């Protein structure tokens, strides 16, 4: 948040239902203050039936930009003038910018995901990846992995028909084969050995949910030296992260991804990529 709010302060925000739990206001207001940008970022918890009116209000109030989160990442597309190529492929937008009189949508989940792996020097070309889930987060992940030319791509989802839909979607975009696993328990040791990255894109393990299982990865799997990417950030240590730690896996948690996608949204709005180190320090202290 700008130190001196005045008549010229620009408004940004995140629109979701729920939205109050979001860490985005903390991140963006820290960055606005750090770079002396006269802007403020707020959370707007809007019931789905009021979404359309809310977007009209944002436009009327000349918001410079905003994020959208669950459950609006698909619906927002109807109200935008243009969306990025990546957002079009996966049909999901999380970042909007006002450009003159028009509104443009991006998906920084894809950028944040790839950046989190690049920062850990993950070798895309020589690794096989297993994606758990087939929803919006899985679509961003698969697109990121295909764009980085991952060696081999496997997917598992509770509802097989949704995994098939995802595979169909990407057939029109890339000739990279995506292989569907029907069961994780039945996976051979040989296949498991070849998997260098496992990404949890499901809500299994998220706090507040009554999941029958709180980890999809079978307990018997040895995760040593594999990259384990957990999209969930609440709790910070899911059951999957705890297992990954005890197996001595290489871990990327939901906070890494959250921060990287926020930094990319900031870059879209402000034209430069902010310094990450200080933000991470501030963020970790704030959520202790
Ligand atoms: P997001 O946009 O965050 O990806 P989503 O589109 O609702 O959210 O996707 C949620 C994912 O979590 C789906 O892959 C869902 O599996 P189904 O397609 O079978 O619904 C998965 N998921 C949620 N709860 C689950 C559970 N208890 N066991 C296994 N998978 C689960």
Short mmCIF file of C-alpha atoms and ligand atoms in Angstrom, two decimals:
data_model
loop_
_atom_site.label_atom_id
_atom_site.label_comp_id
_atom_site.label_asym_id
_atom_site.label_seq_id
_atom_site.Cartn_x
_atom_site.Cartn_y
_atom_site.Cartn_z
CA UNK A 1 0.00 0.00 0.00
CA UNK A 2 1.24 3.44 -0.85
CA UNK A 3 2.38 5.33 2.24
CA UNK A 4 0.27 8.36 1.34
CA UNK A 5 -3.14 7.50 -0.01
CA UNK A 6 -4.57 10.46 -1.88
CA UNK A 7 -6.88 11.39 -4.73
CA UNK A 8 -4.50 9.81 -7.26
CA UNK A 9 -4.11 6.42 -5.58
CA UNK A 10 -4.76 3.54 -8.01
CA UNK A 11 -6.86 0.58 -6.88
CA UNK A 12 -5.95 -3.05 -7.47
CA UNK A 13 -7.45 -6.13 -5.87
CA UNK A 14 -8.29 -9.80 -5.90
CA UNK A 15 -11.78 -10.93 -6.67
CA UNK A 16 -12.87 -14.33 -5.39
CA UNK A 17 -15.34 -16.32 -3.35
CA UNK A 18 -13.90 -16.81 -0.78
CA UNK A 19 -11.21 -14.12 -0.93
CA UNK A 20 -10.61 -12.97 2.65
CA UNK A 21 -7.95 -15.61 3.22
CA UNK A 22 -5.88 -14.36 0.28
CA UNK A 23 -2.22 -13.46 0.80
CA UNK A 24 -2.20 -11.27 -2.32
CA UNK A 25 -3.04 -7.98 -0.50
CA UNK A 26 -0.08 -8.55 1.83
CA UNK A 27 2.27 -9.21 -1.10
CA UNK A 28 1.19 -6.39 -3.40
CA UNK A 29 0.85 -3.72 -0.71
CA UNK A 30 4.38 -4.57 0.47
CA UNK A 31 5.66 -4.11 -3.10
CA UNK A 32 3.72 -0.88 -3.69
CA UNK A 33 5.25 0.56 -0.54
CA UNK A 34 8.75 -0.71 -1.31
CA UNK A 35 8.74 0.87 -4.77
CA UNK A 36 6.78 4.02 -3.73
CA UNK A 37 3.95 3.27 -6.14
CA UNK A 38 0.80 5.22 -5.35
CA UNK A 39 -1.53 2.19 -5.33
CA UNK A 40 -3.50 0.01 -2.98
CA UNK A 41 -4.52 -3.66 -3.26
CA UNK A 42 -7.63 -5.06 -1.55
CA UNK A 43 -9.54 -8.35 -1.32
CA UNK A 44 -13.07 -8.42 -2.70
CA UNK A 45 -15.16 -11.39 -1.62
CA UNK A 46 -18.01 -11.38 -4.10
CA UNK A 47 -20.86 -13.89 -4.35
CA UNK A 48 -20.93 -15.54 -7.79
CA UNK A 49 -24.34 -14.01 -8.64
CA UNK A 50 -22.81 -10.52 -8.21
CA UNK A 51 -19.70 -11.16 -10.29
CA UNK A 52 -20.92 -9.45 -13.46
CA UNK A 53 -22.00 -6.29 -11.61
CA UNK A 54 -18.74 -6.25 -9.73
CA UNK A 55 -16.72 -6.27 -12.95
CA UNK A 56 -18.82 -3.38 -14.27
CA UNK A 57 -18.02 -1.48 -11.06
CA UNK A 58 -14.29 -2.21 -11.37
CA UNK A 59 -14.41 -0.82 -14.90
CA UNK A 60 -16.41 2.22 -13.85
CA UNK A 61 -13.99 2.90 -11.00
CA UNK A 62 -11.07 2.62 -13.44
CA UNK A 63 -9.21 -0.15 -11.59
CA UNK A 64 -5.74 -0.36 -13.12
CA UNK A 65 -5.66 -4.09 -12.72
CA UNK A 66 -6.89 -6.97 -10.63
CA UNK A 67 -6.54 -10.66 -9.93
CA UNK A 68 -9.34 -13.18 -10.07
CA UNK A 69 -9.33 -16.40 -8.17
CA UNK A 70 -11.72 -19.28 -7.52
CA UNK A 71 -14.39 -19.64 -8.87
CA UNK A 72 -14.07 -16.83 -11.44
CA UNK A 73 -10.97 -17.65 -13.49
CA UNK A 74 -13.04 -18.91 -16.44
CA UNK A 75 -16.04 -16.59 -16.23
CA UNK A 76 -13.88 -13.44 -16.27
CA UNK A 77 -12.93 -14.17 -19.89
CA UNK A 78 -16.43 -13.09 -21.06
CA UNK A 79 -15.79 -9.57 -19.76
CA UNK A 80 -12.36 -8.98 -21.27
CA UNK A 81 -11.40 -7.46 -24.62
CA UNK A 82 -8.41 -9.70 -25.17
CA UNK A 83 -6.54 -12.55 -23.47
CA UNK A 84 -3.02 -13.94 -23.81
CA UNK A 85 -2.34 -17.01 -25.94
CA UNK A 86 -1.66 -19.17 -22.85
CA UNK A 87 -4.83 -18.04 -21.09
CA UNK A 88 -6.79 -18.85 -24.24
CA UNK A 89 -5.42 -22.39 -24.45
CA UNK A 90 -6.35 -23.30 -20.90
CA UNK A 91 -9.43 -21.06 -20.69
CA UNK A 92 -8.36 -19.45 -17.44
CA UNK A 93 -7.31 -15.92 -16.46
CA UNK A 94 -6.00 -14.79 -13.07
CA UNK A 95 -4.59 -11.35 -13.92
CA UNK A 96 -6.29 -8.43 -15.65
CA UNK A 97 -4.73 -5.15 -16.75
CA UNK A 98 -6.42 -2.01 -18.03
CA UNK A 99 -4.73 -0.83 -21.21
CA UNK A 100 -6.25 2.44 -22.38
CA UNK A 101 -9.94 1.67 -22.57
CA UNK A 102 -9.54 -2.09 -22.87
CA UNK A 103 -9.03 -4.94 -20.40
CA UNK A 104 -6.54 -7.71 -21.11
CA UNK A 105 -6.27 -11.06 -19.30
CA UNK A 106 -3.22 -13.20 -18.50
CA UNK A 107 -2.54 -16.36 -16.57
CA UNK A 108 0.43 -15.92 -14.27
CA UNK A 109 -0.15 -19.34 -12.64
CA UNK A 110 1.64 -20.83 -15.66
CA UNK A 111 4.52 -18.37 -15.41
CA UNK A 112 4.74 -18.82 -11.61
CA UNK A 113 4.80 -22.59 -11.94
CA UNK A 114 7.61 -22.62 -14.51
CA UNK A 115 9.62 -20.02 -12.62
CA UNK A 116 9.44 -22.05 -9.40
CA UNK A 117 10.98 -25.02 -11.21
CA UNK A 118 13.56 -22.97 -13.11
CA UNK A 119 14.75 -21.42 -9.86
CA UNK A 120 15.54 -24.93 -8.60
CA UNK A 121 17.32 -25.79 -11.86
CA UNK A 122 14.85 -28.50 -12.75
CA UNK A 123 15.94 -30.22 -15.96
CA UNK A 124 12.73 -30.33 -18.04
CA UNK A 125 14.17 -32.00 -21.12
CA UNK A 126 15.56 -35.03 -19.30
CA UNK A 127 12.72 -35.69 -16.88
CA UNK A 128 9.30 -37.32 -16.80
CA UNK A 129 6.54 -35.57 -14.84
CA UNK A 130 3.41 -36.87 -13.15
CA UNK A 131 0.56 -34.38 -12.78
CA UNK A 132 -2.10 -35.16 -10.18
CA UNK A 133 -5.47 -33.62 -11.05
CA UNK A 134 -7.26 -32.45 -14.17
CA UNK A 135 -8.80 -29.11 -13.15
CA UNK A 136 -7.67 -25.55 -13.80
CA UNK A 137 -4.39 -25.86 -11.88
CA UNK A 138 -3.54 -29.06 -13.75
CA UNK A 139 -4.19 -27.36 -17.10
CA UNK A 140 -1.73 -24.54 -16.21
CA UNK A 141 0.81 -27.11 -15.08
CA UNK A 142 0.51 -29.24 -18.21
CA UNK A 143 0.83 -26.19 -20.46
CA UNK A 144 3.92 -25.04 -18.55
CA UNK A 145 5.52 -28.47 -18.83
CA UNK A 146 4.74 -28.80 -22.54
CA UNK A 147 6.11 -25.32 -23.22
CA UNK A 148 9.31 -26.31 -21.42
CA UNK A 149 9.50 -29.47 -23.51
CA UNK A 150 9.25 -31.96 -20.65
CA UNK A 151 10.50 -35.36 -21.71
CA UNK A 152 7.39 -37.37 -20.77
CA UNK A 153 4.09 -36.41 -19.23
CA UNK A 154 1.80 -38.59 -17.11
CA UNK A 155 -1.48 -37.60 -15.54
CA UNK A 156 -3.70 -39.11 -12.87
CA UNK A 157 -7.14 -37.89 -11.87
CA UNK A 158 -9.85 -39.39 -9.63
CA UNK A 159 -12.38 -38.84 -12.40
CA UNK A 160 -10.86 -40.42 -15.47
CA UNK A 161 -13.23 -38.68 -17.91
CA UNK A 162 -11.79 -35.32 -16.86
CA UNK A 163 -8.27 -36.55 -17.49
CA UNK A 164 -9.39 -37.62 -20.96
CA UNK A 165 -10.86 -34.15 -21.56
CA UNK A 166 -7.56 -32.56 -20.54
CA UNK A 167 -5.61 -34.79 -22.91
CA UNK A 168 -8.02 -33.91 -25.74
CA UNK A 169 -7.61 -30.20 -25.04
CA UNK A 170 -3.83 -30.39 -25.38
CA UNK A 171 -3.96 -32.56 -28.52
CA UNK A 172 -5.08 -29.48 -30.44
CA UNK A 173 -2.10 -27.53 -29.11
CA UNK A 174 0.84 -29.89 -29.04
CA UNK A 175 1.86 -33.31 -30.25
CA UNK A 176 3.38 -34.17 -26.87
CA UNK A 177 1.80 -37.41 -25.70
CA UNK A 178 0.08 -37.27 -22.29
CA UNK A 179 -0.33 -40.71 -20.76
CA UNK A 180 -3.18 -41.30 -18.31
CA UNK A 181 -2.55 -43.49 -15.26
CA UNK A 182 -5.63 -45.32 -14.00
CA UNK A 183 -4.19 -46.08 -10.59
CA UNK A 184 -1.20 -44.88 -8.61
CA UNK A 185 -1.05 -47.95 -6.38
CA UNK A 186 -0.49 -50.21 -9.38
CA UNK A 187 2.39 -48.21 -10.84
CA UNK A 188 5.48 -50.30 -11.50
CA UNK A 189 8.75 -49.51 -9.71
CA UNK A 190 10.37 -49.01 -13.11
CA UNK A 191 7.87 -46.30 -14.14
CA UNK A 192 8.12 -44.62 -10.74
CA UNK A 193 11.90 -44.55 -10.99
CA UNK A 194 11.62 -42.60 -14.25
CA UNK A 195 9.41 -39.93 -12.77
CA UNK A 196 11.50 -36.93 -11.71
CA UNK A 197 8.68 -34.53 -10.87
CA UNK A 198 5.31 -34.99 -9.19
CA UNK A 199 2.93 -32.02 -9.09
CA UNK A 200 -0.12 -32.05 -6.84
CA UNK A 201 -2.77 -29.97 -8.61
CA UNK A 202 -5.67 -31.40 -6.62
CA UNK A 203 -7.20 -30.05 -3.44
CA UNK A 204 -6.29 -33.22 -1.55
CA UNK A 205 -4.41 -32.14 1.56
CA UNK A 206 -5.91 -28.65 1.72
CA UNK A 207 -7.01 -27.52 5.15
CA UNK A 208 -10.72 -27.16 5.77
CA UNK A 209 -11.63 -29.91 3.35
CA UNK A 210 -13.00 -33.22 4.46
CA UNK A 211 -10.95 -35.43 2.19
CA UNK A 212 -11.12 -39.17 2.64
CA UNK A 213 -7.38 -39.32 1.91
CA UNK A 214 -5.10 -36.40 2.52
CA UNK A 215 -2.38 -37.44 0.12
CA UNK A 216 -2.78 -39.06 -3.28
CA UNK A 217 0.81 -40.30 -3.51
CA UNK A 218 0.94 -43.84 -2.09
CA UNK A 219 2.77 -44.08 1.23
CA UNK A 220 4.97 -46.88 -0.14
CA UNK A 221 6.50 -44.70 -2.89
CA UNK A 222 10.08 -43.63 -2.31
CA UNK A 223 10.33 -39.95 -3.29
CA UNK A 224 14.07 -39.58 -2.71
CA UNK A 225 15.66 -37.12 -5.17
CA UNK A 226 12.38 -36.49 -6.97
CA UNK A 227 10.99 -32.98 -7.29
CA UNK A 228 7.74 -32.73 -5.36
CA UNK A 229 5.67 -29.69 -6.28
CA UNK A 230 2.77 -29.01 -3.93
CA UNK A 231 0.33 -26.36 -5.17
CA UNK A 232 -1.45 -26.14 -1.82
CA UNK A 233 -0.16 -23.43 0.53
CA UNK A 234 -2.62 -23.87 3.36
CA UNK A 235 -1.39 -25.75 5.32
CA UNK A 236 2.20 -24.94 4.35
CA UNK A 237 3.19 -28.48 5.25
CA UNK A 238 0.69 -30.86 3.69
CA UNK A 239 0.97 -34.59 4.24
CA UNK A 240 2.68 -34.81 0.84
CA UNK A 241 5.29 -32.22 1.85
CA UNK A 242 5.96 -34.05 5.12
CA UNK A 243 6.47 -37.31 3.26
CA UNK A 244 8.67 -35.57 0.69
CA UNK A 245 10.80 -34.18 3.53
CA UNK A 246 11.19 -37.50 5.24
CA UNK A 247 12.04 -39.23 1.91
CA UNK A 248 14.62 -36.50 1.11
CA UNK A 249 12.87 -35.26 -1.99
CA UNK A 250 13.41 -31.82 -3.54
CA UNK A 251 10.46 -29.73 -2.48
CA UNK A 252 8.66 -26.79 -4.03
CA UNK A 253 5.75 -25.67 -1.92
CA UNK A 254 2.62 -23.67 -2.64
CA UNK A 255 4.13 -20.51 -1.17
CA UNK A 256 6.92 -20.48 -3.81
CA UNK A 257 4.31 -20.70 -6.54
CA UNK A 258 2.04 -18.14 -4.88
CA UNK A 259 4.85 -15.61 -4.64
CA UNK A 260 6.07 -16.22 -8.18
CA UNK A 261 2.62 -15.82 -9.71
CA UNK A 262 2.12 -12.61 -7.69
CA UNK A 263 5.49 -11.22 -8.85
CA UNK A 264 4.48 -11.89 -12.44
CA UNK A 265 1.13 -10.11 -11.95
CA UNK A 266 3.05 -7.17 -10.46
CA UNK A 267 5.33 -7.12 -13.50
CA UNK A 268 2.34 -7.05 -15.86
CA UNK A 269 0.88 -4.06 -14.00
CA UNK A 270 4.04 -2.09 -13.33
CA UNK A 271 6.37 -3.02 -16.17
CA UNK A 272 9.24 -4.41 -14.08
CA UNK A 273 9.97 -7.60 -12.14
CA UNK A 274 10.36 -6.79 -8.44
CA UNK A 275 13.06 -8.10 -6.14
CA UNK A 276 11.98 -11.42 -4.67
CA UNK A 277 14.35 -11.85 -1.72
CA UNK A 278 13.01 -9.06 0.47
CA UNK A 279 9.42 -10.02 -0.27
CA UNK A 280 10.04 -13.62 0.76
CA UNK A 281 11.64 -12.47 4.02
CA UNK A 282 8.74 -10.14 4.80
CA UNK A 283 6.17 -12.77 3.82
CA UNK A 284 7.69 -15.53 5.94
CA UNK A 285 7.84 -13.24 8.98
CA UNK A 286 4.26 -12.10 8.47
CA UNK A 287 2.71 -15.57 8.29
CA UNK A 288 4.65 -17.03 11.25
P1 LIG B 1 -8.42 -26.00 -9.58
O1 LIG B 1 -8.93 -24.89 -10.42
O2 LIG B 1 -7.73 -25.53 -8.31
O3 LIG B 1 -7.60 -26.97 -10.34
P2 LIG B 1 -10.68 -27.76 -9.77
O4 LIG B 1 -10.77 -27.40 -11.21
O5 LIG B 1 -11.92 -27.79 -8.96
O6 LIG B 1 -9.71 -26.75 -9.00
O7 LIG B 1 -9.92 -29.17 -9.67
C1 LIG B 1 -9.79 -29.86 -8.46
C2 LIG B 1 -9.00 -31.13 -8.69
O8 LIG B 1 -8.84 -31.80 -7.42
C3 LIG B 1 -9.68 -32.13 -9.62
O9 LIG B 1 -8.69 -32.81 -10.36
C4 LIG B 1 -10.36 -33.07 -8.62
O10 LIG B 1 -10.60 -34.37 -9.12
P3 LIG B 1 -12.01 -34.73 -9.87
O11 LIG B 1 -11.82 -34.25 -11.28
O12 LIG B 1 -12.10 -36.18 -9.75
O13 LIG B 1 -13.06 -33.98 -9.13
C5 LIG B 1 -9.32 -33.15 -7.54
N1 LIG B 1 -9.86 -33.59 -6.26
C6 LIG B 1 -10.59 -32.87 -5.39
N2 LIG B 1 -10.90 -33.62 -4.30
C7 LIG B 1 -10.35 -34.84 -4.50
C8 LIG B 1 -10.30 -36.06 -3.73
N3 LIG B 1 -10.89 -36.16 -2.55
N4 LIG B 1 -9.62 -37.12 -4.23
C9 LIG B 1 -9.00 -37.02 -5.44
N5 LIG B 1 -9.01 -35.90 -6.21
C10 LIG B 1 -9.67 -34.82 -5.75
#
